[in-house]
Coordinates of C-alpha atoms and ligand atoms in Angstrom, one line a residue:
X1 CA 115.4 85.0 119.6
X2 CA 113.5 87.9 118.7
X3 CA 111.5 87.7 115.2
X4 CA 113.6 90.2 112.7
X5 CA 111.7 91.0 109.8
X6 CA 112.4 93.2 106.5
X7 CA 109.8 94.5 105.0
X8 CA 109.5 95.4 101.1
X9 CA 107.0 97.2 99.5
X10 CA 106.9 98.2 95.7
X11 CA 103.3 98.4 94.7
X12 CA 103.4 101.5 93.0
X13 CA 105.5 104.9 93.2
X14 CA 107.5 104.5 96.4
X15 CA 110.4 101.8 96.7
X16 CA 110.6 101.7 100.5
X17 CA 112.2 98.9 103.0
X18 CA 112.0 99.2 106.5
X19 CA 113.3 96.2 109.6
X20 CA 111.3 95.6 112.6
X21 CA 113.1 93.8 115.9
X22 CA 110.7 92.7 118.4
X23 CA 108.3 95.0 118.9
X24 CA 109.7 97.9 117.0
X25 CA 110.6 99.4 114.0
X26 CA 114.1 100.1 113.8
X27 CA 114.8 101.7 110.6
X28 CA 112.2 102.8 107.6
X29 CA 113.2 104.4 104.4
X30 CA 110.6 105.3 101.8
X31 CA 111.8 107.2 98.8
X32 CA 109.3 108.4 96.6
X33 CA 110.0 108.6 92.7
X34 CA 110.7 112.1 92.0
X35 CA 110.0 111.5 87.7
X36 CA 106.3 111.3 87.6
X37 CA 105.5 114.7 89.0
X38 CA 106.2 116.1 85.1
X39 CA 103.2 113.5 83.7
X40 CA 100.8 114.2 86.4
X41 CA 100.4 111.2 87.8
X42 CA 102.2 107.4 87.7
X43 CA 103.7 106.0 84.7
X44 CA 103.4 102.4 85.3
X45 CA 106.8 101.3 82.7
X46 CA 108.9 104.3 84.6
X47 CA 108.0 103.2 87.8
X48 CA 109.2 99.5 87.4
X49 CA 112.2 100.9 85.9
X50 CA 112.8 103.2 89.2
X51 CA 112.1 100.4 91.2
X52 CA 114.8 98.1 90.0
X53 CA 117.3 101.1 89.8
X54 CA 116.7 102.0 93.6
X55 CA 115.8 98.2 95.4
X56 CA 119.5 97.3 96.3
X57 CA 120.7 101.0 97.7
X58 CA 117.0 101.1 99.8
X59 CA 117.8 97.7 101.2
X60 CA 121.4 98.0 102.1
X61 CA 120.3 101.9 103.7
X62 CA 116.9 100.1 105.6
X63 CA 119.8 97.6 107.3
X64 CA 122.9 99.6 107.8
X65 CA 120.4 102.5 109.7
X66 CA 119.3 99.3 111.8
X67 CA 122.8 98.4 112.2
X68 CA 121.9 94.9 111.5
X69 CA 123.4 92.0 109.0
X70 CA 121.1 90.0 106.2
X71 CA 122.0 87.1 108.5
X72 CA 120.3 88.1 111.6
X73 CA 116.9 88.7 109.8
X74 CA 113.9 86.2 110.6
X75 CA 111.7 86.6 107.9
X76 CA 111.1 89.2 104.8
X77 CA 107.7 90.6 103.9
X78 CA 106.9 91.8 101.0
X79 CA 104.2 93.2 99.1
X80 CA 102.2 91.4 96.7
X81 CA 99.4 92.9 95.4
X82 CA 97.4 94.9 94.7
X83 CA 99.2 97.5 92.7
X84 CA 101.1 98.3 89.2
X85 CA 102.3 94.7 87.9
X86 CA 105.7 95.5 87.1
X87 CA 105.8 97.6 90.2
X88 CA 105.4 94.6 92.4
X89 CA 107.0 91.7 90.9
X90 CA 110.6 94.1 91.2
X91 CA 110.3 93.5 94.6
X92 CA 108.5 90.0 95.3
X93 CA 112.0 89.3 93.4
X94 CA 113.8 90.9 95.6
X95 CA 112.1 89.5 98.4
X96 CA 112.4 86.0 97.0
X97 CA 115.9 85.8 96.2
X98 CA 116.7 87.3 99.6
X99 CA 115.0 84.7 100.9
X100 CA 115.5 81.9 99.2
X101 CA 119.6 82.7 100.0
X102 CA 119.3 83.0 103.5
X103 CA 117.1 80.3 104.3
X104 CA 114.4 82.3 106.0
X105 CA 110.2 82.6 105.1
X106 CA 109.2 84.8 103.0
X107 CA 105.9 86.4 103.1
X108 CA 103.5 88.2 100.5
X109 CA 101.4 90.8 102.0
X110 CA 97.9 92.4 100.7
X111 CA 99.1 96.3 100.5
X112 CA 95.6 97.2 102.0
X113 CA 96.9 94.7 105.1
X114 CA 99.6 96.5 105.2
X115 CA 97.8 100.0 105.1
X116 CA 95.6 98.3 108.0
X117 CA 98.7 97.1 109.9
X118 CA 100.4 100.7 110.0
X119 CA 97.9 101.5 112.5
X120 CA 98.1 98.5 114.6
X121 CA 101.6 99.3 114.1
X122 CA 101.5 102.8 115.5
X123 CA 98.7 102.2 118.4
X124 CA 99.2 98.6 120.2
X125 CA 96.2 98.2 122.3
X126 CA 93.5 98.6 119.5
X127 CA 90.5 96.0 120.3
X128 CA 88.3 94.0 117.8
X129 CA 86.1 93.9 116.8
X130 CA 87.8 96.6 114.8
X131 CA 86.3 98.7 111.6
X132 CA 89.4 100.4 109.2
X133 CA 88.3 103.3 106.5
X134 CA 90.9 102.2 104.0
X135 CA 91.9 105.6 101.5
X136 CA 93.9 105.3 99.5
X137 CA 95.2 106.6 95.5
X138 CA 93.4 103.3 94.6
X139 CA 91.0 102.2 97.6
X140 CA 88.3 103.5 99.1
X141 CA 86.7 100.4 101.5
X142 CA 85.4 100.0 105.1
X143 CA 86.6 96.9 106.2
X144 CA 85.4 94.8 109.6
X145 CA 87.9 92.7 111.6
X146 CA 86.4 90.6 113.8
X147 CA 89.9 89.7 114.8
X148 CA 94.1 89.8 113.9
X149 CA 94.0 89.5 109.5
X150 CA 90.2 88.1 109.2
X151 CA 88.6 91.0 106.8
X152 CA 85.3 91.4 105.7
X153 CA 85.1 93.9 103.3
X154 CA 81.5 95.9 104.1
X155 CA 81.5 98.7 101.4
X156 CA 83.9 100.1 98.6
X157 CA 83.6 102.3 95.9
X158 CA 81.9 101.7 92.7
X159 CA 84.2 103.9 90.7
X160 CA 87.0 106.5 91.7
X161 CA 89.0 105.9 95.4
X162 CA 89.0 109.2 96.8
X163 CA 92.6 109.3 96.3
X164 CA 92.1 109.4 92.7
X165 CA 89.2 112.5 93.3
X166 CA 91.4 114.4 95.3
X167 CA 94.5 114.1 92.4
X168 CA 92.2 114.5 89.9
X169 CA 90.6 117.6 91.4
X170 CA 94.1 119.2 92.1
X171 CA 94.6 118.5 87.9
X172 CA 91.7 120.4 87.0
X173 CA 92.6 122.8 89.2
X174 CA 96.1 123.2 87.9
X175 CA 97.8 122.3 91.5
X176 CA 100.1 119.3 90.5
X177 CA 100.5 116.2 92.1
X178 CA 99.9 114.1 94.3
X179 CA 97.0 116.4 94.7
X180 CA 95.6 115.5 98.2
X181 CA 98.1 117.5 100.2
X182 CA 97.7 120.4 98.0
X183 CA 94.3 120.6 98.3
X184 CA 94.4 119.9 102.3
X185 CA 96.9 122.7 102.4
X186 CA 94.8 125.3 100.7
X187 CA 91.9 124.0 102.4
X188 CA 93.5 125.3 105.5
X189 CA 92.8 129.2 104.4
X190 CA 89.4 128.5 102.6
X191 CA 85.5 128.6 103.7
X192 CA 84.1 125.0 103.6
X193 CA 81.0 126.8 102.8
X194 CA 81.5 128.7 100.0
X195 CA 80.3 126.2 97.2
X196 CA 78.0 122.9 97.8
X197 CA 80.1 120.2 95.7
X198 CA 77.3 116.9 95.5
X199 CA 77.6 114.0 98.3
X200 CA 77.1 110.8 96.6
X201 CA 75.4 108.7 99.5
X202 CA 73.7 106.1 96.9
X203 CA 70.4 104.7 97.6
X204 CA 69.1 103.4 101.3
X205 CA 71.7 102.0 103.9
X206 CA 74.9 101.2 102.4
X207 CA 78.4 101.3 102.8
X208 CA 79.7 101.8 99.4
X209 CA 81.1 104.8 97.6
X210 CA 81.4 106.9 94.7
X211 CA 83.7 109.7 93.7
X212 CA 83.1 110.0 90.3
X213 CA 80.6 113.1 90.1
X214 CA 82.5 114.9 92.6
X215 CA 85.3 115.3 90.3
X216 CA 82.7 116.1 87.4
X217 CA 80.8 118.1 89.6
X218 CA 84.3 120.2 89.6
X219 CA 85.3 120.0 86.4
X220 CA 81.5 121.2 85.4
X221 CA 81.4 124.2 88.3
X222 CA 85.0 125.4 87.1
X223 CA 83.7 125.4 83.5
X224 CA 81.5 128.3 84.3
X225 CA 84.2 130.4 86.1
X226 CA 86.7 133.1 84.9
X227 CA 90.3 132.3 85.8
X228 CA 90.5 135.0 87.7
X229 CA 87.8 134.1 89.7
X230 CA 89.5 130.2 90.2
X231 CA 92.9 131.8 91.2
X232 CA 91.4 134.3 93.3
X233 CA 88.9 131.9 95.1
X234 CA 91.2 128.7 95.1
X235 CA 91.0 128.3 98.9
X236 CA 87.3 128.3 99.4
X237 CA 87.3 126.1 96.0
X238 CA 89.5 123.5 97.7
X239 CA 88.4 124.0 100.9
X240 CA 84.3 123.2 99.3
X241 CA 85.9 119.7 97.6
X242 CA 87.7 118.5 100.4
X243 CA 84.6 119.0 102.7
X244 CA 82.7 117.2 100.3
X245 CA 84.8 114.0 99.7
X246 CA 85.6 114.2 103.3
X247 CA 81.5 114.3 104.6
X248 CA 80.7 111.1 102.9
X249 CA 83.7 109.0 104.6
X250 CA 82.9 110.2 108.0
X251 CA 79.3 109.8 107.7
X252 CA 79.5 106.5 106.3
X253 CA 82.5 105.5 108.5
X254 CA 80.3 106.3 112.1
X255 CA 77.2 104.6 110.3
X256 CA 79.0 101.6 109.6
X257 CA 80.9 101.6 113.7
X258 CA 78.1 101.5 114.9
X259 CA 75.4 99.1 112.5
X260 CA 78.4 96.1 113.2
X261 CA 79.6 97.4 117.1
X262 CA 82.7 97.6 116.7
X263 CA 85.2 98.4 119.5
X264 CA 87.3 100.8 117.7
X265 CA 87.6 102.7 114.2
X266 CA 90.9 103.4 112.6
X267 CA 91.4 105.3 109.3
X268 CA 94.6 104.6 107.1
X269 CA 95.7 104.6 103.2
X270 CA 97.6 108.1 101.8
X271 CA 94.2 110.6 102.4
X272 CA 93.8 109.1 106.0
X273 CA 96.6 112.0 106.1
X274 CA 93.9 114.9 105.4
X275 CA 94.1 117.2 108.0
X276 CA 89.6 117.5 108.5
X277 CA 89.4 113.7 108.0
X278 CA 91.6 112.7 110.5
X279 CA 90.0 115.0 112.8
X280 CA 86.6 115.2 111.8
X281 CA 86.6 111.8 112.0
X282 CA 87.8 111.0 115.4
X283 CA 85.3 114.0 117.0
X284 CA 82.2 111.8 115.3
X285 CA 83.4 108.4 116.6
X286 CA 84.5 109.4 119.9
X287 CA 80.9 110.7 120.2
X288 CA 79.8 107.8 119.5
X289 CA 81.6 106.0 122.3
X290 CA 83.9 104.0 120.4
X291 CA 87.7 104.0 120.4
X292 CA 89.2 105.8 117.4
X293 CA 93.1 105.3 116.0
X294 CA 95.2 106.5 113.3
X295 CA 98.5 105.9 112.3
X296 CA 100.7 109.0 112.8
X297 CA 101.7 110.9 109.4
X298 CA 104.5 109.0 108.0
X299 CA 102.7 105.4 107.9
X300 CA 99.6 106.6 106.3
X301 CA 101.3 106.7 102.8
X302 CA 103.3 103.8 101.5
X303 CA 105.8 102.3 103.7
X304 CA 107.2 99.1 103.8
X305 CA 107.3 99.7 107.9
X306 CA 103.4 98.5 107.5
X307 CA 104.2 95.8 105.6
X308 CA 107.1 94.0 108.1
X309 CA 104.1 95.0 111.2
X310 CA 101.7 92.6 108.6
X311 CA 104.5 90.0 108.0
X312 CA 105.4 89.5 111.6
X313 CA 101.7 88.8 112.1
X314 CA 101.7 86.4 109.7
X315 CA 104.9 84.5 110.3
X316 CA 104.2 84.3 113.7
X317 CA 101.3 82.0 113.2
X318 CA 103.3 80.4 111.0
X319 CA 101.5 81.6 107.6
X320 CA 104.6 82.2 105.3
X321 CA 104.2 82.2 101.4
X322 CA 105.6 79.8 98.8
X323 CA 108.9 81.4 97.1
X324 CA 106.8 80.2 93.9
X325 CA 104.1 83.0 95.3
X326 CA 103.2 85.7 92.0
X327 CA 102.5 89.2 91.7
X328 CA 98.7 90.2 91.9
X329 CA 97.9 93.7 90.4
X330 CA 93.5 93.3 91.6
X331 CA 94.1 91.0 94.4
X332 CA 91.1 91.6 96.9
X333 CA 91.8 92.0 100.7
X334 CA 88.9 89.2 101.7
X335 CA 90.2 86.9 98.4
X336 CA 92.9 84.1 99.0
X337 CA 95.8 83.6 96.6
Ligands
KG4_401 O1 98.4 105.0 100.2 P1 99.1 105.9 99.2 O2 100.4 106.5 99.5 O3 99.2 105.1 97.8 C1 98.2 104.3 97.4 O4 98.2 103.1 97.8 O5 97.4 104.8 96.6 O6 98.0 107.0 98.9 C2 98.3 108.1 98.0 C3 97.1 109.0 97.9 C4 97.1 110.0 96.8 O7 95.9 110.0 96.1 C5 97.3 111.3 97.6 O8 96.8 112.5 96.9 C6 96.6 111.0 98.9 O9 96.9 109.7 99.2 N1 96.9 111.9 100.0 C7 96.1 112.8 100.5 C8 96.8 113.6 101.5 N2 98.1 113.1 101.5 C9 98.1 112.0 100.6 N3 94.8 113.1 100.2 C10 94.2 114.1 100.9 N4 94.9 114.8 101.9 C11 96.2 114.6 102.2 N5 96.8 115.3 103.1
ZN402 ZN1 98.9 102.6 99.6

């Protein structure tokens, strides 16, 4: 019997469920909570609340687009941790009540797995050793897999993700949110060169990050300009950030490849979605010899398509979770639970 898995993911502002058969994904349905957009950025309580509004309708849509009864599924995956606490522990209820009613295993995934395994998920032929630039709204870590979900996490950031620079950046400069894909999309039209925003490389040989000046360094530089000047120059102003935020992860990404010879680089997480990273990125490893992957637009953000590819993985070496398994809002990719 093929493995039929639904996969549930609710770690922060999209409720999303998605059922793989076999070897693919047969239906995916992400939809992403409309009511933050007026606060500028997640509201934690309004979040949980959308969740539980929306879990039943995205389930019921993820199977009837599959054409496929509860009873024929195999296994549910669900994400639990790291993210917004209330967020999650909507659906690891979900998840466990489903489960526990059919009789199947349930599964928690690490949402950064599950970022990892949208790649995997996308490109099946990627080999280890592997190296994945996780970026995310809340990550920013290069992470070595010397095989199938065995992480060592080799650098993260000491402060901001570069998510979190890039919605911060659109804030100050009055573009809305998320702020990533408004700030690729002006980029598009605007000179790279036109301001030097700083590259935080931190002392010697290391693989961690920081993104906290970059944002100040923005805040600081717009300070000292008209409006006029912003409005007129926003292109070249995003276009300067981006390249900035974008240098340090390709730099540190091909530095990294090639200190721990890997076989293969993949980027994923929401900014793997940038327009220069995803193809910066891939000139500089392919140069380097090594295999380069990255999952195709609608898996870098959150989907719960990732999180069934992780779950199948997992229950196919027989790794299933407890139904007494808990919500974990800081829980590490290389920690156990
Ligand atoms: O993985 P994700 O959907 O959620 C988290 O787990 O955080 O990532 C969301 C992040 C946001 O910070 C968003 O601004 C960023 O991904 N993002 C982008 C782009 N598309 C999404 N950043 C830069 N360029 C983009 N095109
Ligand atoms: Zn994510």
């Amino acid at each position: 019997m093929h493995p039929c898995i639904l996969g549930i993911e609710t770690s922060c502002d999209e409720t999303s469920a998605a059922v793989i058969s076999g070897d693919s994904v047969i239906s995916s349905i992400v939809s992403s909570q409309a009511i933050h957009e007026q606060f500028g950025g997640v509201v934690p309580e309004l979040a949980s609340r959308a969740h539980i509004k929306l879990i039943v309708s995205i389930v019921q849509q993820a199977l009837q687009k599959a054409g496929m009864q509860k009873k024929e599924l195999t296994g549910i995956a669900v994400t639990a941790g790291p993210g917004l606490v209330g967020a999650l522990l909507v659906g690891l209820n979900f998840a466990k009540g489903m489960a526990q009613a059919l009789q199947i295993p349930l599964v928690g995934i690490n949402h950064i797995e599950g970022h990892i395994y949208g790649n995997f998920l996308a490109n099946k032929d990627i080999p280890f050793p592997h190296l994945s630039l996780v970026v995310s709204g809340g990550h920013t870590q290069l992470v070595e897999m010397p095989e199938h979900l065995s992480y060592r996490v080799i650098g993260r950031t000491r402060d901001d993700a570069v998510g979190e620079a890039f919605d911060k950046g659109a804030k100050l400069l009055g573009l809305g949110y998320p702020g990533g894909p408004l700030i690729d999309q002006n980029a598009a039209q605007g000179n790279a060169e036109f301001y030097r925003f700083p590259r935080a490389y931190l002392k010697g040989i290391n693989f961690d990050f920081s993104y906290s000046g970059l944002k100040t360094a923005l805040m600081l530089y717009l300070q000292t300009k008209e409006r006029q000047f912003i409005a007129e120059n926003m292109n070249h102003i995003c276009a300067s950030y981006q390249q900035a935020a974008v240098e340090v992860l390709v730099r540190k990404a091909v530095q990294a490849a090639n200190k721990y010879q890997v076989k293969s680089v993949g980027v994923v997480g929401g900014v793997a979605a940038n327009s220069l990273l995803r193809q910066w990125l891939k000139s500089e490893v392919e140069n380097n010899g090594i295999k380069f992957d990255l999952p195709p637009l609608h898996y870098c953000t959150d989907n719960a398509a990732m999180i069934a590819w992780a779950g199948l993985e997992r229950i196919n070496r027989g790794l299933a979770s407890d139904l007494d398994i808990n919500a974990y809002p800081s829980w590490q990719l290389d920690e156990k639970i």
